[in-house]
Short mmCIF file of C-alpha atoms and ligand atoms in Angstrom, two decimals:
data_model
loop_
_atom_site.label_atom_id
_atom_site.label_comp_id
_atom_site.label_asym_id
_atom_site.label_seq_id
_atom_site.Cartn_x
_atom_site.Cartn_y
_atom_site.Cartn_z
CA MET A 1 0.00 0.00 0.00
CA ILE A 2 1.32 3.47 -0.87
CA LEU A 3 1.44 5.61 2.25
CA LYS A 4 0.25 9.21 2.20
CA GLN A 5 3.26 11.43 2.93
CA PHE A 6 2.89 14.29 5.42
CA GLN A 7 5.41 17.11 5.94
CA GLN A 8 6.37 19.37 8.81
CA TYR A 9 5.79 23.13 8.57
CA ILE A 10 8.78 25.24 9.58
CA ASP A 11 9.42 28.91 8.80
CA GLY A 12 6.60 29.04 6.26
CA GLN A 13 7.80 25.97 4.33
CA PHE A 14 6.55 22.41 4.09
CA LEU A 15 9.58 20.20 4.66
CA ASN A 16 10.50 16.55 4.87
CA ALA A 17 12.38 15.22 7.89
CA ASP A 18 15.40 12.90 7.84
CA GLN A 19 13.43 10.22 9.68
CA ASN A 20 9.82 9.18 9.15
CA PHE A 21 7.45 6.94 11.02
CA GLU A 22 4.21 5.27 10.05
CA SER A 23 0.82 6.21 11.37
CA ILE A 24 -1.80 3.52 11.84
CA ASN A 25 -5.49 3.70 11.01
CA PRO A 26 -7.07 2.41 14.26
CA ALA A 27 -10.20 1.21 12.45
CA ASN A 28 -8.27 -1.55 10.65
CA ALA A 29 -4.85 -1.57 12.34
CA THR A 30 -2.98 -0.86 9.09
CA SER A 31 -0.40 1.82 8.29
CA TRP A 32 -1.84 4.52 6.09
CA ALA A 33 0.56 7.48 6.25
CA SER A 34 4.20 8.39 6.68
CA MET A 35 4.95 11.15 9.19
CA PRO A 36 8.04 13.35 9.56
CA ALA A 37 9.80 12.78 12.90
CA ALA A 38 11.33 16.10 13.90
CA SER A 39 14.99 15.80 14.91
CA ALA A 40 16.57 18.07 17.49
CA ASN A 41 17.83 20.12 14.51
CA ASP A 42 14.32 20.47 13.10
CA VAL A 43 13.01 21.60 16.49
CA ASN A 44 15.82 24.09 16.79
CA ARG A 45 15.04 25.46 13.30
CA ALA A 46 11.38 25.83 14.19
CA VAL A 47 12.14 27.65 17.45
CA GLN A 48 14.71 29.89 15.75
CA ALA A 49 12.16 30.74 13.04
CA ALA A 50 9.54 31.55 15.67
CA HIS A 51 12.02 33.67 17.60
CA TYR A 52 13.06 35.58 14.48
CA ALA A 53 9.43 36.20 13.44
CA LEU A 54 8.66 37.65 16.86
CA SER A 55 10.68 40.79 16.22
CA ASN A 56 11.46 40.79 12.48
CA GLY A 57 9.43 40.80 9.28
CA SER A 58 5.78 41.78 9.07
CA TRP A 59 4.34 40.05 12.20
CA PRO A 60 5.52 42.60 14.82
CA LEU A 61 4.36 45.42 12.51
CA LEU A 62 0.77 44.21 12.49
CA ASN A 63 -1.47 45.93 14.96
CA ALA A 64 -3.76 43.89 17.21
CA THR A 65 -6.79 44.40 14.95
CA GLN A 66 -4.83 43.09 11.97
CA ARG A 67 -3.74 40.02 13.97
CA GLY A 68 -7.41 39.49 14.74
CA LYS A 69 -8.26 39.62 11.04
CA LEU A 70 -5.78 36.83 10.32
CA LEU A 71 -7.41 34.73 13.02
CA TYR A 72 -10.87 35.42 11.51
CA ARG A 73 -9.50 34.20 8.17
CA LEU A 74 -8.15 31.03 9.79
CA ALA A 75 -11.56 30.41 11.38
CA GLN A 76 -13.25 30.73 8.00
CA LEU A 77 -10.77 28.35 6.38
CA LEU A 78 -11.38 25.81 9.14
CA GLU A 79 -15.11 25.98 8.44
CA ASP A 80 -14.61 25.71 4.69
CA ASN A 81 -12.32 22.70 5.09
CA ALA A 82 -14.08 21.04 8.03
CA ASP A 83 -15.10 17.99 6.08
CA ALA A 84 -11.65 17.26 4.62
CA ILE A 85 -9.80 17.79 7.91
CA ALA A 86 -12.40 15.77 9.83
CA GLN A 87 -11.92 12.90 7.40
CA ILE A 88 -8.14 12.93 8.03
CA GLU A 89 -8.57 13.26 11.81
CA THR A 90 -10.98 10.33 11.80
CA GLN A 91 -8.62 8.22 9.71
CA ASP A 92 -5.65 8.89 11.99
CA THR A 93 -7.33 8.82 15.42
CA GLY A 94 -10.40 6.60 14.93
CA LYS A 95 -12.62 9.29 16.45
CA ILE A 96 -15.96 9.16 14.65
CA LYS A 97 -16.45 11.68 11.87
CA ARG A 98 -19.72 12.85 13.35
CA GLU A 99 -17.67 14.16 16.30
CA THR A 100 -14.56 15.37 14.45
CA ARG A 101 -16.59 17.39 11.93
CA ALA A 102 -18.84 18.97 14.55
CA GLN A 103 -15.84 19.76 16.73
CA ILE A 104 -13.92 21.46 13.90
CA LEU A 105 -16.92 23.65 13.10
CA TYR A 106 -17.11 24.72 16.77
CA ILE A 107 -13.33 25.26 16.95
CA ALA A 108 -13.73 28.00 14.34
CA ASP A 109 -15.67 29.91 17.03
CA TYR A 110 -12.70 29.66 19.41
CA TYR A 111 -10.48 31.33 16.81
CA ARG A 112 -13.17 33.99 16.27
CA TYR A 113 -13.39 34.60 20.00
CA TYR A 114 -9.64 35.28 20.24
CA ALA A 115 -9.72 37.25 16.96
CA GLY A 116 -12.18 39.58 18.67
CA LEU A 117 -10.12 39.75 21.85
CA ALA A 118 -6.86 40.65 20.10
CA ASP A 119 -7.44 44.43 20.36
CA LYS A 120 -9.17 44.37 23.74
CA VAL A 121 -6.14 43.57 25.84
CA HIS A 122 -4.15 46.57 26.90
CA GLY A 123 -2.15 48.06 29.74
CA HIS A 124 -3.25 50.49 32.46
CA GLN A 125 -2.45 53.98 33.59
CA TYR A 126 -1.50 54.34 37.30
CA PRO A 127 -2.20 57.49 39.37
CA VAL A 128 0.92 57.04 41.54
CA ASP A 129 1.84 59.11 44.61
CA LYS A 130 4.84 60.76 42.90
CA GLN A 131 4.89 64.24 41.45
CA ASP A 132 5.25 64.67 37.67
CA MET A 133 5.20 61.00 36.87
CA GLU A 134 3.26 59.46 34.05
CA VAL A 135 3.11 55.76 34.76
CA TYR A 136 1.50 53.10 32.63
CA SER A 137 1.91 49.47 31.69
CA ARG A 138 2.16 47.94 28.25
CA ARG A 139 1.12 44.41 27.46
CA GLU A 140 3.60 42.71 25.20
CA PRO A 141 3.66 39.19 23.71
CA ILE A 142 5.36 36.77 26.07
CA GLY A 143 7.53 35.33 23.28
CA VAL A 144 7.89 31.95 21.61
CA VAL A 145 5.26 29.47 22.74
CA ALA A 146 5.76 25.70 22.70
CA ALA A 147 2.26 24.23 22.33
CA ILE A 148 2.17 20.48 22.94
CA VAL A 149 -0.97 18.42 22.48
CA PRO A 150 -2.10 14.78 22.69
CA TRP A 151 -3.92 13.03 19.86
CA ASN A 152 -7.46 12.91 21.20
CA SER A 153 -8.87 16.38 20.45
CA GLN A 154 -5.84 17.97 18.93
CA LEU A 155 -7.46 20.65 16.78
CA PHE A 156 -9.46 21.84 19.76
CA LEU A 157 -6.52 21.64 22.15
CA SER A 158 -4.40 23.58 19.65
CA ALA A 159 -7.08 26.26 19.20
CA VAL A 160 -7.13 27.10 22.92
CA LYS A 161 -3.36 27.65 22.74
CA LEU A 162 -2.88 29.18 19.27
CA GLY A 163 -5.92 31.45 19.52
CA PRO A 164 -4.78 33.47 22.56
CA ALA A 165 -1.07 33.17 21.66
CA LEU A 166 -1.51 34.65 18.18
CA ALA A 167 -4.03 37.23 19.35
CA ALA A 168 -1.43 38.40 21.89
CA GLY A 169 1.27 38.63 19.20
CA CYS A 170 3.31 35.56 20.15
CA THR A 171 4.81 33.06 17.74
CA VAL A 172 4.29 29.33 18.16
CA VAL A 173 5.90 25.95 17.67
CA LEU A 174 3.02 23.49 17.77
CA LYS A 175 3.99 19.89 18.47
CA ALA A 176 1.48 17.27 17.37
CA SER A 177 1.39 13.90 19.11
CA GLU A 178 3.36 11.14 17.41
CA GLU A 179 0.31 8.90 17.88
CA ALA A 180 -1.85 10.61 15.21
CA PRO A 181 -0.30 13.83 13.90
CA ALA A 182 -2.05 13.99 10.50
CA PRO A 183 -4.80 16.51 11.29
CA LEU A 184 -2.40 19.11 12.71
CA LEU A 185 0.10 18.69 9.87
CA GLU A 186 -2.83 19.22 7.50
CA PHE A 187 -4.08 22.17 9.57
CA ALA A 188 -0.69 23.83 8.89
CA ARG A 189 -1.84 24.25 5.26
CA LEU A 190 -4.75 26.39 6.47
CA VAL A 191 -2.39 28.51 8.59
CA HIS A 192 -0.26 29.01 5.48
CA GLU A 193 -3.27 29.87 3.33
CA ALA A 194 -4.60 32.31 5.93
CA GLY A 195 -1.44 34.36 5.37
CA PHE A 196 0.38 34.23 8.71
CA PRO A 197 3.97 35.40 8.06
CA ALA A 198 6.70 32.74 7.91
CA GLY A 199 7.80 31.48 11.31
CA VAL A 200 4.74 32.73 13.22
CA VAL A 201 3.24 29.23 13.38
CA ASN A 202 5.39 26.12 12.97
CA VAL A 203 3.91 22.62 13.15
CA ILE A 204 6.08 19.61 13.90
CA THR A 205 5.69 16.16 15.37
CA GLY A 206 8.06 13.64 16.88
CA PHE A 207 9.12 11.69 19.92
CA ALA A 208 9.84 12.56 23.54
CA GLN A 209 13.62 12.61 23.44
CA ASP A 210 14.55 14.45 20.22
CA CYS A 211 11.45 16.54 19.79
CA GLY A 212 9.76 16.97 23.19
CA LEU A 213 12.85 17.46 25.30
CA THR A 214 14.55 19.80 22.83
CA LEU A 215 11.43 21.93 22.52
CA THR A 216 10.54 22.25 26.18
CA SER A 217 14.09 22.99 27.37
CA HIS A 218 14.96 25.34 24.49
CA PRO A 219 16.41 28.64 25.74
CA LEU A 220 14.32 30.68 23.26
CA VAL A 221 10.99 29.26 24.45
CA SER A 222 9.17 31.56 26.90
CA ARG A 223 5.96 29.68 27.47
CA ILE A 224 4.93 26.03 27.39
CA ALA A 225 1.25 25.20 26.98
CA PHE A 226 0.94 21.47 27.52
CA THR A 227 -1.96 19.05 27.34
CA GLY A 228 -1.36 15.37 28.04
CA GLY A 229 -0.79 12.94 30.87
CA PRO A 230 0.63 13.67 34.35
CA GLU A 231 3.77 11.56 33.77
CA THR A 232 4.73 13.57 30.68
CA ALA A 233 3.91 16.76 32.58
CA ARG A 234 6.52 15.86 35.20
CA HIS A 235 9.14 15.52 32.42
CA ILE A 236 8.10 18.86 31.01
CA VAL A 237 8.34 20.64 34.34
CA ARG A 238 11.83 19.16 34.77
CA ASN A 239 12.82 20.17 31.21
CA SER A 240 11.56 23.69 31.72
CA SER A 241 13.88 24.15 34.69
CA GLN A 242 16.38 24.96 31.89
CA ASN A 243 14.52 27.88 30.31
CA LEU A 244 12.19 28.71 33.23
CA ALA A 245 9.36 29.10 30.73
CA SER A 246 5.96 29.86 32.22
CA THR A 247 3.92 26.70 31.95
CA SER A 248 0.31 25.60 31.88
CA LEU A 249 -0.57 21.93 32.32
CA GLU A 250 -3.90 20.46 31.21
CA LEU A 251 -3.75 16.85 32.34
CA GLY A 252 -5.93 13.84 32.90
CA GLY A 253 -8.98 13.24 35.04
CA LYS A 254 -11.10 10.70 36.88
CA SER A 255 -14.17 12.86 36.89
CA PRO A 256 -17.18 11.97 39.07
CA ILE A 257 -20.79 12.20 37.94
CA ILE A 258 -23.05 12.22 41.00
CA ILE A 259 -26.67 11.16 40.62
CA PHE A 260 -29.08 11.89 43.47
CA ALA A 261 -32.33 9.95 43.79
CA ASP A 262 -34.46 12.95 42.79
CA ALA A 263 -32.72 13.37 39.41
CA ASP A 264 -34.49 12.82 36.09
CA LEU A 265 -33.08 9.32 35.44
CA GLU A 266 -33.51 9.24 31.65
CA SER A 267 -31.83 12.60 31.26
CA ALA A 268 -29.02 11.67 33.66
CA ALA A 269 -28.49 8.35 31.88
CA ASN A 270 -28.09 10.12 28.53
CA ALA A 271 -25.54 12.52 30.04
CA ILE A 272 -23.64 9.61 31.64
CA VAL A 273 -23.53 7.71 28.35
CA SER A 274 -22.27 10.75 26.46
CA GLY A 275 -19.85 11.57 29.31
CA ILE A 276 -18.10 8.20 29.18
CA PHE A 277 -18.71 6.70 25.73
CA ALA A 278 -18.36 9.76 23.46
CA ALA A 279 -14.96 9.68 21.74
CA SER A 280 -14.77 6.07 23.04
CA GLY A 281 -14.00 7.52 26.46
CA GLN A 282 -10.78 9.12 25.20
CA SER A 283 -11.65 12.46 26.64
CA CYS A 284 -9.94 14.26 29.51
CA VAL A 285 -13.33 15.16 30.99
CA ALA A 286 -14.75 11.65 30.61
CA GLY A 287 -17.20 11.09 33.47
CA SER A 288 -15.53 7.82 34.37
CA ARG A 289 -16.62 7.56 38.03
CA LEU A 290 -20.36 7.30 38.48
CA LEU A 291 -21.61 7.89 42.03
CA VAL A 292 -25.23 6.79 42.46
CA GLN A 293 -27.54 7.20 45.43
CA LYS A 294 -28.32 3.72 46.71
CA SER A 295 -32.10 3.81 46.21
CA ILE A 296 -31.81 4.33 42.43
CA HIS A 297 -28.81 2.09 41.78
CA ALA A 298 -30.82 -0.85 40.35
CA PRO A 299 -33.06 1.10 37.91
CA LEU A 300 -30.20 3.33 36.76
CA MET A 301 -27.92 0.35 36.11
CA LYS A 302 -30.68 -1.33 34.11
CA LEU A 303 -31.08 1.78 31.97
CA LEU A 304 -27.34 2.28 31.50
CA VAL A 305 -26.66 -1.34 30.55
CA GLN A 306 -29.46 -1.15 27.96
CA LYS A 307 -28.04 2.06 26.52
CA ALA A 308 -24.44 0.80 26.53
CA GLN A 309 -25.42 -2.41 24.76
CA SER A 310 -27.30 -0.55 22.04
CA ILE A 311 -24.36 1.70 21.06
CA ARG A 312 -23.52 1.09 17.40
CA LEU A 313 -19.80 0.35 16.92
CA GLY A 314 -18.58 0.76 13.36
CA ASP A 315 -16.45 2.43 10.74
CA PRO A 316 -15.63 5.86 12.23
CA GLN A 317 -16.02 7.51 8.79
CA ASP A 318 -19.64 6.28 8.62
CA LEU A 319 -21.90 9.05 9.92
CA THR A 320 -24.26 6.53 11.51
CA THR A 321 -21.50 5.04 13.72
CA GLU A 322 -21.88 5.93 17.39
CA MET A 323 -18.59 4.63 18.79
CA GLY A 324 -15.29 4.13 16.98
CA PRO A 325 -12.08 2.35 17.90
CA LEU A 326 -9.50 3.46 20.44
CA ALA A 327 -6.55 5.29 18.95
CA THR A 328 -3.83 2.72 19.63
CA GLU A 329 -3.20 -0.93 20.43
CA ARG A 330 -1.32 0.28 23.52
CA GLN A 331 -4.55 1.86 24.81
CA LEU A 332 -6.43 -1.40 24.29
CA GLN A 333 -3.86 -3.37 26.26
CA ARG A 334 -3.81 -0.82 29.08
CA ILE A 335 -7.58 -0.98 29.40
CA GLU A 336 -7.65 -4.77 29.36
CA ASN A 337 -5.02 -4.91 32.10
CA LEU A 338 -6.80 -2.39 34.32
CA ILE A 339 -10.11 -4.24 33.96
CA GLN A 340 -8.47 -7.56 34.81
CA LEU A 341 -6.77 -6.08 37.88
CA SER A 342 -10.03 -4.52 39.03
CA THR A 343 -12.20 -7.60 38.54
CA GLU A 344 -9.62 -9.69 40.41
CA GLN A 345 -10.03 -7.28 43.31
CA GLY A 346 -13.83 -7.43 43.32
CA ALA A 347 -15.20 -5.14 40.59
CA LYS A 348 -18.21 -6.73 38.87
CA LEU A 349 -18.71 -6.47 35.11
CA LEU A 350 -22.26 -5.35 34.28
CA THR A 351 -21.59 -5.18 30.54
CA GLY A 352 -18.64 -5.21 28.12
CA GLY A 353 -15.15 -5.83 29.43
CA SER A 354 -13.32 -6.99 26.33
CA ARG A 355 -12.26 -6.16 22.80
CA ALA A 356 -15.05 -6.01 20.23
CA HIS A 357 -13.72 -8.95 18.20
CA GLU A 358 -16.54 -8.68 15.67
CA MET A 359 -14.87 -5.47 14.44
CA GLY A 360 -11.87 -7.36 13.03
CA LYS A 361 -8.35 -6.07 13.59
CA GLY A 362 -9.40 -2.53 14.55
CA PHE A 363 -8.74 -1.30 18.09
CA TYR A 364 -12.37 -1.55 19.22
CA PHE A 365 -13.38 -2.05 22.83
CA GLN A 366 -16.88 -2.76 24.12
CA PRO A 367 -18.68 -0.07 26.11
CA THR A 368 -18.02 -1.31 29.64
CA ILE A 369 -19.65 -0.80 33.05
CA LEU A 370 -18.02 -2.01 36.27
CA ASP A 371 -19.95 -2.11 39.54
CA CYS A 372 -17.56 -1.41 42.43
CA ASP A 373 -17.93 -2.02 46.15
CA HIS A 374 -15.10 0.26 47.29
CA ASP A 375 -13.24 3.22 45.92
CA GLN A 376 -9.67 1.93 46.14
CA LEU A 377 -10.09 -0.37 43.15
CA PRO A 378 -7.70 0.44 40.27
CA CYS A 379 -10.69 1.14 38.00
CA VAL A 380 -11.93 3.82 40.41
CA GLN A 381 -8.57 5.47 40.97
CA GLN A 382 -6.81 5.33 37.59
CA GLU A 383 -7.64 7.06 34.34
CA PHE A 384 -8.57 4.52 31.63
CA PHE A 385 -8.87 7.00 28.78
CA GLY A 386 -11.32 4.52 27.29
CA PRO A 387 -15.02 3.51 27.35
CA VAL A 388 -15.11 2.16 30.90
CA LEU A 389 -17.47 3.42 33.58
CA SER A 390 -16.84 2.55 37.26
CA VAL A 391 -19.90 2.78 39.50
CA LEU A 392 -20.03 3.35 43.27
CA GLN A 393 -23.03 3.80 45.56
CA PHE A 394 -23.55 6.42 48.25
CA GLU A 395 -26.08 6.92 51.07
CA ASP A 396 -26.18 10.68 51.44
CA GLU A 397 -24.73 14.00 50.32
CA ALA A 398 -21.74 13.83 52.69
CA GLN A 399 -20.69 10.43 51.44
CA ALA A 400 -21.17 11.50 47.81
CA LEU A 401 -18.81 14.42 48.41
CA THR A 402 -16.20 12.29 50.15
CA LEU A 403 -16.20 9.80 47.26
CA ALA A 404 -16.16 12.57 44.64
CA ASN A 405 -13.11 14.23 46.17
CA ASN A 406 -11.20 11.04 46.94
CA THR A 407 -8.93 11.32 43.91
CA GLY A 408 -5.66 13.05 43.09
CA PHE A 409 -7.29 14.40 39.92
CA GLY A 410 -9.64 17.38 39.83
CA LEU A 411 -10.66 18.21 36.29
CA ALA A 412 -14.43 17.93 35.81
CA SER A 413 -17.53 16.77 37.67
CA GLY A 414 -21.28 16.49 37.24
CA VAL A 415 -24.16 16.71 39.71
CA PHE A 416 -27.69 15.60 38.88
CA THR A 417 -30.43 16.68 41.29
CA LYS A 418 -33.63 18.75 41.24
CA ASP A 419 -32.71 20.30 44.61
CA ILE A 420 -31.10 23.65 43.80
CA SER A 421 -29.77 24.18 47.34
CA ARG A 422 -28.04 20.82 47.35
CA ALA A 423 -26.63 21.54 43.89
CA GLN A 424 -25.13 24.79 45.22
CA ARG A 425 -23.63 23.04 48.25
CA MET A 426 -22.01 20.46 45.97
CA VAL A 427 -20.71 23.14 43.59
CA LYS A 428 -18.90 24.81 46.50
CA LYS A 429 -17.34 21.65 47.88
CA ILE A 430 -16.38 19.58 44.85
CA ARG A 431 -12.67 19.82 44.18
CA ALA A 432 -12.59 20.18 40.39
CA GLY A 433 -12.00 22.88 37.79
CA ILE A 434 -15.46 22.35 36.23
CA VAL A 435 -18.81 21.47 37.80
CA TRP A 436 -21.70 20.73 35.47
CA VAL A 437 -25.14 20.68 37.12
CA ASN A 438 -27.84 18.65 35.34
CA THR A 439 -25.69 18.63 32.24
CA TYR A 440 -22.28 17.29 31.21
CA ARG A 441 -19.52 18.01 28.68
CA ALA A 442 -20.70 21.51 27.76
CA ILE A 443 -17.92 23.90 26.70
CA SER A 444 -17.63 27.39 25.26
CA PRO A 445 -14.80 29.70 24.12
CA LEU A 446 -15.92 32.14 26.84
CA VAL A 447 -15.45 29.76 29.76
CA PRO A 448 -12.12 28.86 31.41
CA PHE A 449 -11.18 25.20 31.31
CA GLY A 450 -8.65 23.40 33.51
CA GLY A 451 -8.09 21.39 36.64
CA PHE A 452 -6.77 21.07 40.17
CA GLY A 453 -4.18 18.66 41.58
CA LEU A 454 -2.97 15.96 39.17
CA SER A 455 -5.23 17.46 36.52
CA GLY A 456 -2.75 20.30 36.21
CA TYR A 457 -2.67 24.06 36.57
CA GLY A 458 -3.46 27.09 34.46
CA ARG A 459 -6.68 27.66 32.54
CA GLU A 460 -7.40 27.59 28.83
CA ALA A 461 -10.21 29.35 26.92
CA GLY A 462 -11.98 32.39 28.30
CA PHE A 463 -10.75 35.95 28.50
CA GLU A 464 -8.01 35.47 31.14
CA SER A 465 -6.15 33.00 29.00
CA ILE A 466 -4.95 35.72 26.63
CA LEU A 467 -3.18 37.38 29.58
CA ASP A 468 -1.05 34.23 29.98
CA TYR A 469 0.42 34.90 26.54
CA SER A 470 1.37 38.49 27.22
CA ARG A 471 3.46 40.14 29.89
CA SER A 472 3.19 43.47 31.52
CA LYS A 473 5.92 46.12 31.20
CA ALA A 474 5.81 49.08 33.59
CA VAL A 475 6.79 52.45 32.09
CA TRP A 476 7.71 55.46 34.29
CA ILE A 477 8.02 58.84 32.55
CA ASN A 478 9.21 61.90 34.39
CA THR A 479 7.21 64.82 32.91
CA SER A 480 8.92 67.53 34.94
CA ASP A 481 11.15 70.02 33.12
CA GLN A 482 13.27 70.44 36.27
CA PRO A 483 16.64 68.62 36.31
CA ILE A 484 16.98 65.77 38.77
CA ALA A 485 18.89 66.93 41.84
CA ASP A 486 22.31 65.41 42.57
CA PRO A 487 21.47 62.75 45.19
CA PHE A 488 24.79 63.23 47.03
CA VAL A 489 24.52 66.98 47.52
CA MET A 490 22.83 67.73 50.84
CA ARG A 491 20.41 70.66 50.80
P1 NAD B 1 1.04 12.10 26.62
O1 NAD B 1 1.33 12.85 27.85
O2 NAD B 1 1.65 10.77 26.42
O3 NAD B 1 1.44 12.96 25.32
C1 NAD B 1 1.02 14.29 25.12
C2 NAD B 1 2.02 15.03 24.26
O4 NAD B 1 3.26 15.14 24.97
C3 NAD B 1 2.36 14.33 22.94
O5 NAD B 1 2.49 15.30 21.92
C4 NAD B 1 3.70 13.70 23.23
O6 NAD B 1 4.50 13.50 22.09
C5 NAD B 1 4.33 14.76 24.12
N1 NAD B 1 5.45 14.29 24.92
C6 NAD B 1 5.68 13.03 25.39
N2 NAD B 1 6.81 13.02 26.14
C7 NAD B 1 7.31 14.28 26.12
C8 NAD B 1 8.44 14.91 26.72
N3 NAD B 1 9.29 14.22 27.46
N4 NAD B 1 8.64 16.23 26.50
C9 NAD B 1 7.76 16.94 25.77
N5 NAD B 1 6.66 16.41 25.18
C10 NAD B 1 6.44 15.09 25.35
O7 NAD B 1 -0.54 12.01 26.55
P2 NAD B 1 -1.43 11.06 25.63
O8 NAD B 1 -1.38 9.68 26.15
O9 NAD B 1 -1.11 11.31 24.19
O10 NAD B 1 -2.87 11.73 25.91
C11 NAD B 1 -3.70 11.29 26.91
C12 NAD B 1 -3.62 12.16 28.15
O11 NAD B 1 -3.91 13.52 27.84
C13 NAD B 1 -4.66 11.73 29.15
O12 NAD B 1 -4.12 11.73 30.45
C14 NAD B 1 -5.72 12.81 29.01
O13 NAD B 1 -6.57 12.95 30.12
C15 NAD B 1 -4.89 14.01 28.77
N6 NAD B 1 -5.70 15.09 28.19
C16 NAD B 1 -5.96 16.22 28.95
C17 NAD B 1 -6.77 17.23 28.44
C18 NAD B 1 -7.09 18.48 29.24
O14 NAD B 1 -7.47 19.46 28.65
N7 NAD B 1 -6.97 18.47 30.55
C19 NAD B 1 -7.30 17.11 27.16
C20 NAD B 1 -7.01 15.96 26.43
C21 NAD B 1 -6.21 14.96 26.96
#
């Protein structure tokens, strides 16, 4: 089979790399494309190009409104090419096209949001207690940004980094995951077409040692915006002790969805199913821990098992498919191991639990529900990043809260109840960066996104995020026409 050849995008040019690696289509476990593995030299070229573009050429001459216009153009191109890019993303990641296409169309709104914000971020004037002083601050781009993303929602996770970075006037080296880099390498063509000057956005992919380490410890990188797992985050924090770049970390989760007995069960069940089985569970906000009030455990389990068993697995390019494969064989093995460990320790399989062999060689896993009798089971504590729901029961609000917070992660959470006072009490006490009440998985460009604890630090999306890509410079101007007195002459 002839493999489709992708290129890296450095300094406004599409280039081959010395080494290539093959990318696998998870729906049939066969190689379909050849990807450029960035060497340390390639990374260095990309960072140098980004650093040069920061203060040379046309980029620093653009005013904020003009930067916004480029972002508007990129948003339009994303919309115009949504179908083609979605097809590539689906082929490389296995995420169903229904989701990839819809997500790309919504991502355009994130770029529009930051396009609009570009000329709304500015410094301040300070009425200081000194005579004849005009004091103000300027907001300036923070510098070269290393944006590093995983494979699962890479266009979205890039948009929440590139949008504010470019709006603020930064330049970027975007590193796609080596697991499925095709959509971002293809996205680079839209950046090029939109007319961003050479070096402003560079898109590369590669492996931890040559690419990741070189990028995150590079002396010309001023900010690292990372999304991925906690273990990689620890490497990145260590690497960045070289350049002391400011860093944001968007990491994993083991997010609880709490269902009280008064909740609308059908509605809650639909949210639970979408929370854990959308994207085959490969979502950082997957609602993977279900906490159910004891009195409704039996009817809710019945409903959930029915819904899980009726999910249509299939070709991810087919618009009628409801759940696609996992992205990698490694993911499949990890999930199988965790389920085995958990069932050995007492977790009970209500449905699923193994590969979907009827789907051939593809990396398909059955939608799985595990009933758990205590919260120290591996399936309750560890992130699967797959379609596996672990269920625990609680008696009352206090126990629900204890179970919800008994995790090192703290990304998202959901509460289902008709009691508004109880909902408010839970909102205050749940330790997570997002609480959804009677809904789940809703996002918007306006709303900050991020976690506590092992889920990382820093927030993406929303207005404040643009401030992370700029820095404040204080300016003091003496407006007096009197000479400054000699400080060593006593009067
Ligand atoms: P990962 O941490 O293995 O990889 C993420 C990225 O880091 C990839 O581009 C990878 O090449 C790069 N990388 C790996 N080692 C590196 C190093 N030493 N230096 C620099 N870069 C390096 O994550 P993954 O397995 O691809 O993705 C799954 C994880 O991402 C899950 O934990 C998931 O919850 C998390 N995630 C979080 C969010 C969020 O917004 N909080 C969103 C999506 C995914």
